[in-house]
Coordinates of C-alpha atoms in Angstrom, one line a residue:
Chain A
X1412 CA 0.0 0.0 0.0
X1413 CA 1.3 3.5 -0.8
X1414 CA 2.4 5.6 2.1
X1415 CA -0.2 8.0 3.3
X1416 CA 0.3 11.7 2.7
X1417 CA -1.8 12.7 5.7
X1418 CA -1.7 10.5 8.8
X1419 CA -3.9 11.4 11.7
X1420 CA -4.1 9.1 14.8
X1421 CA -6.2 9.7 17.9
X1422 CA -6.8 13.3 17.2
X1423 CA -8.7 15.2 19.9
X1424 CA -9.6 18.8 19.7
X1425 CA -11.4 20.9 22.2
X1426 CA -12.2 24.6 22.6
X1427 CA -12.2 26.6 25.8
X1428 CA -15.2 28.9 26.0
X1429 CA -16.5 30.7 29.1
X1430 CA -14.4 28.5 31.3
X1431 CA -15.9 25.3 29.9
X1432 CA -14.2 22.9 27.6
X1433 CA -16.1 21.7 24.5
X1434 CA -14.9 18.6 22.7
X1435 CA -15.1 19.0 18.9
X1436 CA -13.1 16.0 17.7
X1437 CA -12.8 12.8 19.7
X1438 CA -10.1 10.2 18.9
X1439 CA -10.2 10.6 15.2
X1440 CA -8.0 8.4 13.0
X1441 CA -7.8 9.3 9.3
X1442 CA -5.5 8.9 6.4
X1443 CA -5.2 10.4 3.0
X1444 CA -3.2 8.3 0.6
X1445 CA -1.2 9.4 -2.4
X1446 CA -3.4 10.2 -5.4
X1447 CA -6.5 9.4 -3.5
X1448 CA -9.7 11.4 -3.1
X1449 CA -11.1 11.1 0.4
X1450 CA -14.6 12.5 1.1
X1451 CA -15.2 13.7 4.7
X1452 CA -18.9 14.1 5.2
X1453 CA -20.6 15.6 8.2
X1454 CA -23.2 18.2 9.3
X1455 CA -22.5 21.4 11.1
X1456 CA -20.9 20.7 14.5
X1457 CA -19.5 17.3 13.3
X1458 CA -16.0 18.7 13.4
X1459 CA -15.3 18.1 9.7
X1460 CA -13.8 21.5 9.1
X1461 CA -11.8 21.5 12.3
X1462 CA -10.2 18.2 11.3
X1463 CA -7.8 19.4 8.6
X1464 CA -7.3 22.8 10.1
X1465 CA -6.0 20.9 13.2
X1466 CA -3.8 18.7 11.0
X1467 CA -2.2 21.8 9.5
X1468 CA -2.0 23.5 12.9
X1469 CA -4.2 26.4 11.7
X1470 CA -6.5 26.5 14.7
X1471 CA -6.5 29.5 17.0
X1472 CA -4.7 29.3 20.4
X1473 CA -8.0 28.7 22.2
X1474 CA -8.1 25.2 20.7
X1475 CA -6.3 22.5 22.5
X1476 CA -5.1 19.7 20.2
X1477 CA -3.7 16.4 21.1
X1478 CA -2.8 13.5 18.8
X1479 CA -0.8 10.3 18.9
X1480 CA 0.3 11.1 15.3
X1481 CA -0.1 14.1 13.1
X1482 CA 2.0 13.8 9.9
X1483 CA 1.7 15.4 6.5
X1484 CA 4.1 14.3 3.8
X1485 CA 6.4 12.7 6.3
X1486 CA 6.7 15.8 8.5
X1487 CA 5.7 15.5 12.1
X1488 CA 3.4 18.5 12.2
X1489 CA 3.0 18.5 16.0
X1490 CA 6.7 19.1 16.5
X1491 CA 7.6 21.6 13.8
X1492 CA 8.4 25.1 14.8
X1493 CA 6.1 27.9 13.7
X1494 CA 8.5 29.2 11.1
X1495 CA 9.2 25.7 9.6
X1496 CA 5.5 25.0 9.6
X1497 CA 4.8 28.2 7.6
X1498 CA 7.5 27.3 5.2
X1499 CA 6.2 23.9 4.3
X1500 CA 2.5 24.4 4.8
X1501 CA 1.3 25.5 1.3
X1502 CA 3.6 23.0 -0.4
X1503 CA 2.3 20.1 1.7
X1504 CA -1.3 20.9 2.4
X1505 CA -3.4 23.5 0.4
X1506 CA -6.8 24.7 1.3
X1507 CA -9.8 25.9 -0.7
X1508 CA -12.7 27.1 1.4
X1509 CA -16.4 27.6 0.7
X1510 CA -15.9 31.4 0.6
X1511 CA -13.2 32.1 -1.9
X1512 CA -12.9 35.6 -0.4
X1513 CA -11.4 34.0 2.7
X1514 CA -8.3 33.2 0.6
X1515 CA -8.1 36.2 -1.6
X1516 CA -7.1 39.7 -0.6
X1517 CA -9.6 42.3 -1.9
X1518 CA -6.9 45.0 -2.2
X1519 CA -4.5 43.1 -4.4
X1520 CA -4.9 42.0 -8.1
X1521 CA -5.2 38.2 -8.7
X1522 CA -1.8 38.3 -10.5
X1523 CA -0.1 39.9 -7.5
X1524 CA -1.5 37.3 -5.1
X1525 CA -0.7 34.4 -7.3
X1526 CA 2.9 35.6 -7.9
X1527 CA 3.4 35.9 -4.1
X1528 CA 2.5 32.2 -3.9
X1529 CA 5.0 31.3 -6.7
X1530 CA 7.8 33.4 -5.1
X1531 CA 7.3 31.9 -1.7
X1532 CA 7.0 28.3 -2.7
X1533 CA 8.7 27.9 -6.0
X1534 CA 11.3 30.6 -5.8
X1535 CA 10.6 32.0 -9.2
X1536 CA 10.7 35.8 -9.7
X1537 CA 8.7 37.9 -12.1
X1538 CA 8.3 37.7 -15.1
X1539 CA 8.6 33.9 -14.7
X1540 CA 6.2 34.0 -11.7
X1541 CA 3.6 35.9 -13.8
X1542 CA 3.9 33.2 -16.5
X1543 CA 3.3 30.4 -14.1
X1544 CA 0.4 32.2 -12.6
X1545 CA -1.2 32.7 -16.0
X1546 CA -0.7 29.0 -16.8
X1547 CA -2.3 28.0 -13.5
X1548 CA -5.3 30.2 -14.3
X1549 CA -5.6 28.6 -17.7
X1550 CA -5.4 25.1 -16.0
X1551 CA -8.4 26.0 -13.7
X1552 CA -10.3 27.1 -16.9
X1553 CA -10.6 30.7 -16.2
X1554 CA -11.6 32.5 -19.4
X1555 CA -8.9 34.9 -20.6
X1556 CA -6.3 34.2 -17.9
X1557 CA -4.0 37.0 -19.1
X1558 CA -6.5 39.8 -18.4
X1559 CA -7.7 38.1 -15.2
X1560 CA -4.2 38.6 -13.7
X1561 CA -4.9 42.3 -13.7
X1562 CA -8.3 42.1 -12.0
X1563 CA -9.3 42.4 -8.4
X1564 CA -11.3 39.7 -6.7
X1565 CA -14.6 41.7 -6.7
X1566 CA -14.4 41.9 -10.5
X1567 CA -14.7 38.2 -10.8
X1568 CA -17.9 36.1 -10.6
X1569 CA -18.3 33.7 -7.6
X1570 CA -17.3 30.7 -9.7
X1571 CA -14.2 32.5 -11.1
X1572 CA -13.2 33.6 -7.7
X1573 CA -13.3 30.0 -6.5
X1574 CA -11.2 29.0 -9.5
X1575 CA -8.7 31.7 -8.7
X1576 CA -8.5 30.6 -5.1
X1577 CA -7.9 27.0 -6.4
X1578 CA -5.2 28.2 -8.7
X1579 CA -3.5 29.9 -5.8
X1580 CA -3.5 26.8 -3.7
X1581 CA -2.3 24.7 -6.6
X1582 CA 0.6 27.0 -7.4
X1583 CA 2.3 25.9 -4.2
X1584 CA 2.2 22.3 -5.5
X1585 CA 0.6 20.8 -2.4
X1586 CA 0.8 17.1 -1.8
X1587 CA -2.8 17.2 -0.6
X1588 CA -5.5 19.7 -1.4
X1589 CA -8.3 20.1 1.2
X1590 CA -11.4 21.4 -0.4
X1591 CA -13.8 22.5 2.3
X1592 CA -17.3 22.9 0.9
X1593 CA -15.8 24.3 -2.2
X1594 CA -19.0 24.5 -4.2
X1595 CA -21.6 25.2 -1.5
X1596 CA -21.8 28.9 -2.1
X1597 CA -22.1 28.4 -5.9
X1598 CA -25.0 28.0 -8.2
X1599 CA -25.8 24.4 -9.1
X1600 CA -24.6 24.8 -12.6
X1601 CA -21.3 26.4 -11.6
X1602 CA -21.0 23.8 -8.8
X1603 CA -21.1 21.0 -11.3
X1604 CA -18.3 22.7 -13.4
X1605 CA -16.1 23.2 -10.3
X1606 CA -16.5 19.6 -9.3
X1607 CA -15.6 18.4 -12.7
X1608 CA -12.5 20.6 -12.6
X1609 CA -11.4 19.2 -9.3
X1610 CA -11.9 15.6 -10.6
X1611 CA -9.8 16.5 -13.7
X1612 CA -7.0 18.1 -11.8
X1613 CA -6.8 15.1 -9.6
X1614 CA -6.5 12.7 -12.5
X1615 CA -4.1 14.8 -14.4
X1616 CA -1.8 15.7 -11.6
X1617 CA -2.1 12.7 -9.3
X1618 CA -3.2 15.2 -6.6
X1619 CA -4.4 13.8 -3.3
X1620 CA -7.7 15.4 -2.4
X1621 CA -9.7 15.7 0.8
X1622 CA -13.2 16.9 0.0
X1623 CA -15.0 18.1 3.1
X1624 CA -18.8 18.5 2.6
X1625 CA -22.2 18.2 4.2
X1626 CA -23.5 16.8 0.9
X1627 CA -23.1 13.1 0.0
X1628 CA -24.0 13.9 -3.6
X1629 CA -21.0 16.2 -3.9
X1630 CA -18.5 13.7 -2.7
X1631 CA -20.1 10.8 -4.5
X1632 CA -19.0 11.7 -7.9
X1633 CA -15.4 12.4 -7.1
X1634 CA -14.2 10.4 -4.0
X1635 CA -12.7 6.9 -3.8
X1636 CA -13.2 6.7 -0.1
X1637 CA -15.6 8.4 2.3
X1638 CA -15.4 9.0 6.0
X1639 CA -18.6 10.0 7.8
X1640 CA -18.3 12.2 10.9
X1641 CA -21.0 12.6 13.5
X1642 CA -20.6 14.7 16.6
X1643 CA -16.8 14.6 16.5
X1644 CA -16.2 11.0 15.7
X1645 CA -15.7 9.0 12.5
X1646 CA -18.7 6.7 12.6
X1647 CA -18.0 4.9 9.4
X1648 CA -15.3 4.8 6.7
X1649 CA -15.3 2.7 3.6
X1650 CA -14.7 2.7 -0.2
X1651 CA -17.2 5.0 -1.7
X1652 CA -18.9 2.3 -3.7
X1653 CA -19.5 0.1 -0.7
X1654 CA -20.4 2.9 1.6
X1655 CA -23.1 4.1 -0.9
X1656 CA -24.5 0.7 -1.7
X1657 CA -24.2 -1.0 1.7
X1658 CA -23.8 1.5 4.5
X1659 CA -23.1 -0.2 7.9
X1660 CA -23.8 2.7 10.3
X1661 CA -27.4 3.7 10.7
X1662 CA -26.5 7.4 10.4
X1663 CA -24.8 6.8 7.0
X1664 CA -27.8 4.8 5.9
X1665 CA -30.2 7.5 7.1
X1666 CA -28.3 10.2 5.3
X1667 CA -28.4 8.2 2.1
X1668 CA -32.1 7.5 2.4
X1669 CA -32.8 11.2 2.9
X1670 CA -30.5 12.2 0.0
X1671 CA -33.0 13.5 -2.4
X1672 CA -33.4 12.1 -5.9
X1673 CA -35.2 13.3 -8.9
X1674 CA -35.9 10.0 -10.5
X1675 CA -38.9 7.6 -9.9
X1676 CA -42.4 8.6 -8.9
X1677 CA -43.0 12.0 -7.2
X1678 CA -42.8 11.4 -3.5
X1679 CA -45.3 13.1 -1.3
X1680 CA -42.8 13.4 1.5
X1681 CA -39.0 13.1 1.9
X1682 CA -37.4 10.4 4.1
X1683 CA -36.4 12.4 7.2
X1684 CA -34.1 11.7 10.2
X1685 CA -35.9 12.7 13.4
X1686 CA -34.3 15.1 15.8
X1687 CA -31.3 17.3 15.4
X1688 CA -27.5 16.7 15.6
X1689 CA -26.3 17.3 19.2
X1690 CA -24.4 20.5 19.8
X1691 CA -20.8 20.2 20.7
X1692 CA -20.6 20.1 24.5
X1693 CA -24.1 18.7 24.8
X1694 CA -23.3 15.1 23.8
X1695 CA -25.4 12.3 25.1
X1696 CA -23.6 9.4 26.8
X1697 CA -23.1 6.4 24.7
X1698 CA -23.4 6.7 20.9
X1699 CA -24.1 10.3 19.9
X1700 CA -26.5 9.2 17.2
X1701 CA -28.5 6.9 19.5
X1702 CA -31.3 9.4 20.3
X1703 CA -32.1 9.7 16.6
X1704 CA -31.3 6.1 15.6
X1705 CA -34.2 3.7 14.6
X1706 CA -32.0 0.7 15.6
X1707 CA -30.7 1.9 18.9
X1708 CA -30.9 -0.5 21.9
X1709 CA -30.3 0.3 25.5
X1710 CA -26.6 -0.4 25.3
X1711 CA -26.2 2.3 22.6
X1712 CA -27.3 4.9 25.2
X1713 CA -24.8 3.9 27.8
X1714 CA -21.6 2.8 26.0
X1715 CA -19.7 4.3 23.2
X1716 CA -19.5 1.6 20.5
X1717 CA -16.0 0.5 19.7
X1718 CA -14.6 0.7 16.2
X1719 CA -15.0 -2.5 14.1
X1720 CA -12.6 -2.9 11.2
X1721 CA -13.5 -5.2 8.3
X1722 CA -11.3 -5.4 5.2
X1723 CA -10.8 -1.8 4.1
X1724 CA -13.7 -0.4 6.0
X1725 CA -14.6 0.4 9.6
X1726 CA -17.6 1.6 11.6
X1727 CA -18.6 2.2 15.2
X1728 CA -22.0 0.7 16.0
X1729 CA -23.5 -2.0 18.2
X1730 CA -26.4 -2.6 15.8
X1731 CA -24.9 -2.2 12.3
X1732 CA -26.9 -2.8 9.2
X1733 CA -26.4 -6.1 7.3
X1734 CA -23.0 -7.2 6.2
X1735 CA -22.1 -6.8 2.5
X1736 CA -22.8 -10.0 0.6
Chain B
X1179 CA -65.9 34.7 -6.5
X1180 CA -63.3 32.7 -8.3
X1181 CA -60.4 35.1 -8.4
X1182 CA -57.0 33.3 -8.3
X1183 CA -55.1 33.6 -5.0
X1184 CA -52.3 35.5 -6.7
X1185 CA -52.3 37.0 -10.2
X1186 CA -49.3 38.8 -11.5
X1187 CA -49.3 40.4 -14.9
X1188 CA -46.5 42.2 -16.8
X1189 CA -44.5 42.8 -13.6
X1190 CA -41.3 44.8 -14.2
X1191 CA -38.6 45.8 -11.7
X1192 CA -36.1 48.1 -13.5
X1193 CA -33.1 49.5 -11.7
X1194 CA -31.0 52.3 -13.1
X1195 CA -27.3 51.5 -13.4
X1196 CA -24.5 54.1 -13.3
X1197 CA -23.3 53.0 -16.7
X1198 CA -25.2 51.6 -19.6
X1199 CA -28.7 50.2 -19.8
X1200 CA -30.9 50.0 -16.8
X1201 CA -31.1 46.5 -15.3
X1202 CA -34.4 44.7 -15.9
X1203 CA -34.4 42.6 -12.8
X1204 CA -37.9 41.4 -13.6
X1205 CA -39.2 41.7 -17.2
X1206 CA -42.9 41.3 -17.9
X1207 CA -43.3 38.4 -15.5
X1208 CA -46.8 36.8 -15.2
X1209 CA -48.2 34.0 -13.1
X1210 CA -51.5 32.9 -11.9
X1211 CA -51.5 30.9 -8.7
X1212 CA -54.8 29.4 -7.7
X1213 CA -55.9 28.8 -4.2
X1214 CA -54.0 25.9 -2.5
X1215 CA -51.7 25.7 -5.4
X1216 CA -47.9 25.6 -5.0
X1217 CA -45.4 26.9 -7.4
X1218 CA -41.6 26.6 -7.4
X1219 CA -39.6 29.5 -8.8
X1220 CA -36.3 28.1 -10.2
X1221 CA -33.3 29.6 -11.9
X1222 CA -29.6 30.5 -11.4
X1223 CA -28.4 33.3 -9.1
X1224 CA -29.3 36.7 -10.6
X1225 CA -32.3 35.3 -12.6
X1226 CA -34.7 37.4 -10.6
X1227 CA -36.4 34.7 -8.5
X1228 CA -35.7 36.3 -5.1
X1229 CA -36.6 39.7 -6.6
X1230 CA -39.9 38.3 -7.6
X1231 CA -40.7 37.0 -4.2
X1232 CA -39.6 40.2 -2.5
X1233 CA -41.6 42.4 -4.9
X1234 CA -44.7 40.4 -4.1
X1235 CA -44.0 40.8 -0.4
X1236 CA -43.6 44.5 -0.9
X1237 CA -39.9 44.6 0.1
X1238 CA -38.9 45.9 -3.4
X1239 CA -41.1 48.4 -5.3
X1240 CA -42.4 47.3 -8.6
X1241 CA -41.7 49.6 -11.6
X1242 CA -44.8 48.6 -13.5
X1243 CA -47.3 45.8 -13.8
X1244 CA -49.9 44.4 -11.5
X1245 CA -50.0 42.2 -8.4
X1246 CA -53.5 41.1 -7.4
X1247 CA -53.7 39.1 -4.2
X1248 CA -57.1 37.6 -3.3
X1249 CA -58.6 39.9 -5.9
X1250 CA -57.0 43.1 -4.5
X1251 CA -54.5 45.1 -6.6
X1252 CA -51.6 45.7 -4.2
X1253 CA -49.3 48.1 -6.2
X1254 CA -51.2 51.3 -5.6
X1255 CA -51.9 50.6 -2.0
X1256 CA -49.9 52.2 0.8
X1257 CA -49.7 52.2 4.6
X1258 CA -52.4 50.5 6.6
X1259 CA -54.5 49.4 3.6
X1260 CA -51.5 47.7 2.1
X1261 CA -50.5 46.0 5.4
X1262 CA -54.1 44.8 5.8
X1263 CA -54.2 43.4 2.2
X1264 CA -51.0 41.7 2.7
X1265 CA -51.7 39.9 6.0
X1266 CA -52.9 36.9 4.0
X1267 CA -49.4 36.4 2.6
X1268 CA -46.4 35.8 4.8
X1269 CA -42.7 35.3 4.0
X1270 CA -40.2 32.7 5.3
X1271 CA -36.6 33.5 4.7
X1272 CA -33.5 31.3 4.2
X1273 CA -32.1 32.5 7.5
X1274 CA -34.7 32.1 10.3
X1275 CA -32.8 34.9 12.2
X1276 CA -34.2 37.3 9.6
X1277 CA -37.6 37.0 11.3
X1278 CA -36.7 36.3 14.9
X1279 CA -35.5 39.1 17.1
X1280 CA -32.5 37.8 19.1
X1281 CA -33.6 39.8 22.2
X1282 CA -37.2 38.4 22.2
X1283 CA -38.4 35.1 23.3
X1284 CA -39.7 32.7 20.6
X1285 CA -43.2 33.2 21.9
X1286 CA -43.0 37.0 21.6
X1287 CA -41.7 36.7 18.0
X1288 CA -44.4 34.3 17.1
X1289 CA -47.1 36.5 18.6
X1290 CA -45.9 39.7 17.1
X1291 CA -48.0 39.6 13.8
X1292 CA -51.2 39.2 15.9
X1293 CA -51.3 42.2 18.2
X1294 CA -55.1 42.3 18.2
X1295 CA -55.2 39.0 20.1
X1296 CA -54.4 39.5 23.8
X1297 CA -54.1 37.7 27.1
X1298 CA -54.8 34.1 27.6
X1299 CA -56.1 33.7 24.0
X1300 CA -52.8 35.0 22.8
X1301 CA -50.8 32.4 24.8
X1302 CA -53.1 29.7 23.6
X1303 CA -52.7 30.7 20.0
X1304 CA -48.9 30.7 20.3
X1305 CA -48.9 27.3 22.0
X1306 CA -51.0 25.9 19.2
X1307 CA -48.8 27.4 16.5
X1308 CA -45.7 26.0 18.1
X1309 CA -47.3 22.6 18.3
X1310 CA -48.4 22.8 14.7
X1311 CA -44.8 23.3 13.6
X1312 CA -43.6 20.4 15.8
X1313 CA -42.0 22.5 18.6
X1314 CA -42.6 21.8 22.2
X1315 CA -44.5 24.8 23.6
X1316 CA -42.0 25.1 26.4
X1317 CA -39.5 26.3 23.8
X1318 CA -41.6 29.5 23.6
X1319 CA -39.9 30.8 26.7
X1320 CA -36.4 30.4 25.1
X1321 CA -34.4 32.9 23.0
X1322 CA -33.4 32.1 19.4
X1323 CA -29.8 31.4 20.2
X1324 CA -30.9 28.6 22.6
X1325 CA -32.5 26.7 19.7
X1326 CA -31.0 24.7 16.9
X1327 CA -31.1 26.0 13.3
X1328 CA -34.0 23.6 12.5
X1329 CA -36.0 24.7 15.5
X1330 CA -35.4 28.3 14.7
X1331 CA -36.7 27.7 11.2
X1332 CA -39.8 26.0 12.7
X1333 CA -40.3 29.0 14.9
X1334 CA -40.0 31.4 11.9
X1335 CA -42.7 29.3 10.1
X1336 CA -44.9 29.4 13.2
X1337 CA -44.6 33.2 13.2
X1338 CA -45.5 33.3 9.5
X1339 CA -48.6 31.2 10.2
X1340 CA -49.8 33.4 13.1
X1341 CA -52.0 35.8 11.0
X1342 CA -53.5 32.7 9.3
X1343 CA -52.2 33.4 5.8
X1344 CA -53.4 31.9 2.6
X1345 CA -50.1 32.2 0.8
X1346 CA -46.5 31.5 2.0
X1347 CA -43.6 33.1 0.2
X1348 CA -40.7 30.8 0.9
X1349 CA -37.1 32.0 0.0
X1350 CA -34.8 29.0 0.2
X1351 CA -36.3 27.9 3.5
X1352 CA -34.1 24.9 3.9
X1353 CA -30.7 25.8 2.4
X1354 CA -29.2 27.1 5.6
X1355 CA -30.1 23.9 7.5
X1356 CA -28.3 20.7 8.2
X1357 CA -28.9 18.0 5.6
X1358 CA -30.4 15.7 8.2
X1359 CA -32.9 18.4 9.2
X1360 CA -33.9 19.7 5.8
X1361 CA -36.2 16.8 5.0
X1362 CA -38.1 17.5 8.3
X1363 CA -38.8 21.1 7.3
X1364 CA -39.9 20.1 3.8
X1365 CA -42.3 17.5 5.2
X1366 CA -43.6 20.0 7.7
X1367 CA -44.3 22.5 4.9
X1368 CA -46.0 19.8 2.9
X1369 CA -48.2 18.9 5.9
X1370 CA -49.0 22.5 6.8
X1371 CA -50.0 23.4 3.2
X1372 CA -52.3 20.4 3.2
X1373 CA -53.9 21.1 6.6
X1374 CA -54.2 24.8 6.2
X1375 CA -55.1 25.0 2.5
X1376 CA -52.0 27.2 1.9
X1377 CA -50.7 28.4 -1.4
X1378 CA -46.9 28.2 -1.7
X1379 CA -44.5 30.2 -3.8
X1380 CA -41.1 28.6 -3.2
X1381 CA -37.8 30.0 -4.4
X1382 CA -35.1 27.3 -4.3
X1383 CA -32.1 25.6 -5.8
X1384 CA -33.2 22.4 -4.2
X1385 CA -35.1 20.5 -6.9
X1386 CA -36.1 17.4 -4.9
X1387 CA -37.7 19.5 -2.2
X1388 CA -39.4 21.6 -4.8
X1389 CA -40.7 18.5 -6.4
X1390 CA -42.3 17.3 -3.1
X1391 CA -43.9 20.7 -2.4
X1392 CA -44.8 22.1 -5.8
X1393 CA -47.2 21.2 -8.6
X1394 CA -45.9 23.8 -11.0
X1395 CA -42.6 25.4 -11.8
X1396 CA -41.7 28.8 -13.1
X1397 CA -38.2 29.0 -14.6
X1398 CA -36.6 32.5 -14.7
X1399 CA -33.6 33.6 -16.7
X1400 CA -32.4 37.2 -16.8
X1401 CA -35.6 38.5 -15.2
X1402 CA -37.8 36.8 -17.8
X1403 CA -39.9 33.6 -17.8
X1404 CA -37.9 30.9 -19.6
X1405 CA -40.5 28.3 -19.0
X1406 CA -43.6 27.5 -17.0
X1407 CA -44.8 24.0 -16.7
X1408 CA -46.2 21.4 -14.3
X1409 CA -43.2 20.3 -12.2
X1410 CA -43.3 16.7 -13.4
X1411 CA -43.5 17.7 -17.0
X1412 CA -40.5 20.0 -16.5
X1413 CA -38.5 17.1 -15.1
X1414 CA -39.5 14.7 -17.8
X1415 CA -39.2 17.1 -20.8
X1416 CA -37.7 20.5 -20.1
X1417 CA -38.4 22.8 -23.0
X1418 CA -36.0 25.7 -22.4
X1419 CA -32.2 25.8 -22.4
X1420 CA -32.3 27.2 -18.9
X1421 CA -34.4 24.4 -17.4
X1422 CA -32.2 21.8 -19.2
X1423 CA -29.1 23.4 -17.7
X1424 CA -30.6 23.4 -14.2
X1425 CA -31.6 19.8 -14.4
X1426 CA -28.2 18.7 -15.8
X1427 CA -26.4 20.4 -12.9
X1428 CA -28.3 18.4 -10.3
X1429 CA -25.7 16.1 -8.8
X1430 CA -26.5 12.5 -9.7
X1431 CA -27.7 10.7 -6.6
X1432 CA -24.8 8.7 -5.1
X1433 CA -26.2 5.4 -6.3
X1434 CA -29.7 3.9 -6.3
X1435 CA -31.2 3.7 -2.9
X1436 CA -29.2 1.6 -0.5
X1437 CA -30.5 -1.9 -0.2
X1438 CA -30.4 -1.9 3.6
X1439 CA -32.2 1.4 4.3
X1440 CA -33.3 2.2 7.8
X1441 CA -35.8 5.0 7.2

């Protein structure tokens, strides 16, 4: 098996607020392998966005992070000094966020910002840097890359801004790209285009991709493997094809059943999961999904189910759904 | 009297622009929504769908055209007469916090649209409204930040229902919610529209939810109607480029329904 680019073992993250500690991630193990696309699916409060920010040590000081292992591209992230970390960060792990404005400076032209990235990570000076920036804009299919270099972020459409933010992350040649809800703020038609672009970049460049989303439909088309997070834990992880056809954890199954479709007869109602996800800091004892779970038994409400590993997949549940045939 | 619930003819919203042609945010839009009927308004960002909803709700002035609600022409009305005519239509926003005051209890926000009802009757009414939207009445004493996103959207719907409207204007009511909660709100709206004979005008990107809630679809593009059709006909055989594009962009469902479903 190829060596993982990202290795996370027993990652715990909590935040201090008003004197109380709130656990956001609880003993999370996760790997992203070379050239692989991993989907991380969860709802708000599941900790899905915190996960890779913690791995890149990008969380604010109010977060306390502990892990048995936190490695990116062979670097032990938990031991690196701040300056060393900053030097390697873009080149090992790149980020694209839901809101492209989070990565783009409104006061600088796109060209200026992209060149900065090239200068820092690839040690190329202008005019070579400008050339590389233009090539990258062309690679993310921005129309007329040469003139886009001279534009400011507000002069681009939402979809183009997301492409520019993507070009910026790619210019550092990261080993793994974390795309956190990259298409959620976009129109469905533009969303489809950006997803297709991510899939193509991955194939062409052998880029490892971690796609963080609340939307199973978004990760379905692009990811090889999917990890499902609920209330700070990975409740199931499996190859995408087996997770979608034979989910083992009732939460995964419920998400799939409520994932809307447009085919078949017109339904008069949608399949709904009762209740709401627990807020961080207000977790029930036992399995966090138990209060909403149609399969829960009394044990689920008192004990946290241990992780069961089978072949290439794992899940944490006392009452899993049927085993794949 | 057999007037439609809402009849819009030649509605235009034109905004001047500092340079160039004025922007025709809505261009000769027409629709005729019968009582208890539900329509989806679909289209890409900037197509005018939210402008249409807001113009009907009176949040954006119309440049020309006609909006008749329950037989009354709204455009020339002002002040108290307009407010009176519009009580029968209520709006639900994407962000429930748009209709809930953070400093008020849920019960106070829900009761605000019915100032004429007082005392014990008022408390009863609020309690019933909260139950109708699936909230425990005890939550009425809480503040918005003490509720989850789904509960806040339920409270916003309860508030919209307070004046006993005949038409709900829904602007992306589920898109800010967690995926596992969205279906609950869609089902709630489906149940409420049945039980209360509500008409719905739903602006959304969420085609599957629109399919559950709406019989007809209006597709807008650049402020104009690109297509109008029964929802199922639109899915089966979209006639316009715009509708075809919208349908093609819908992410294919992961796979067919899992064989071991729990719901």
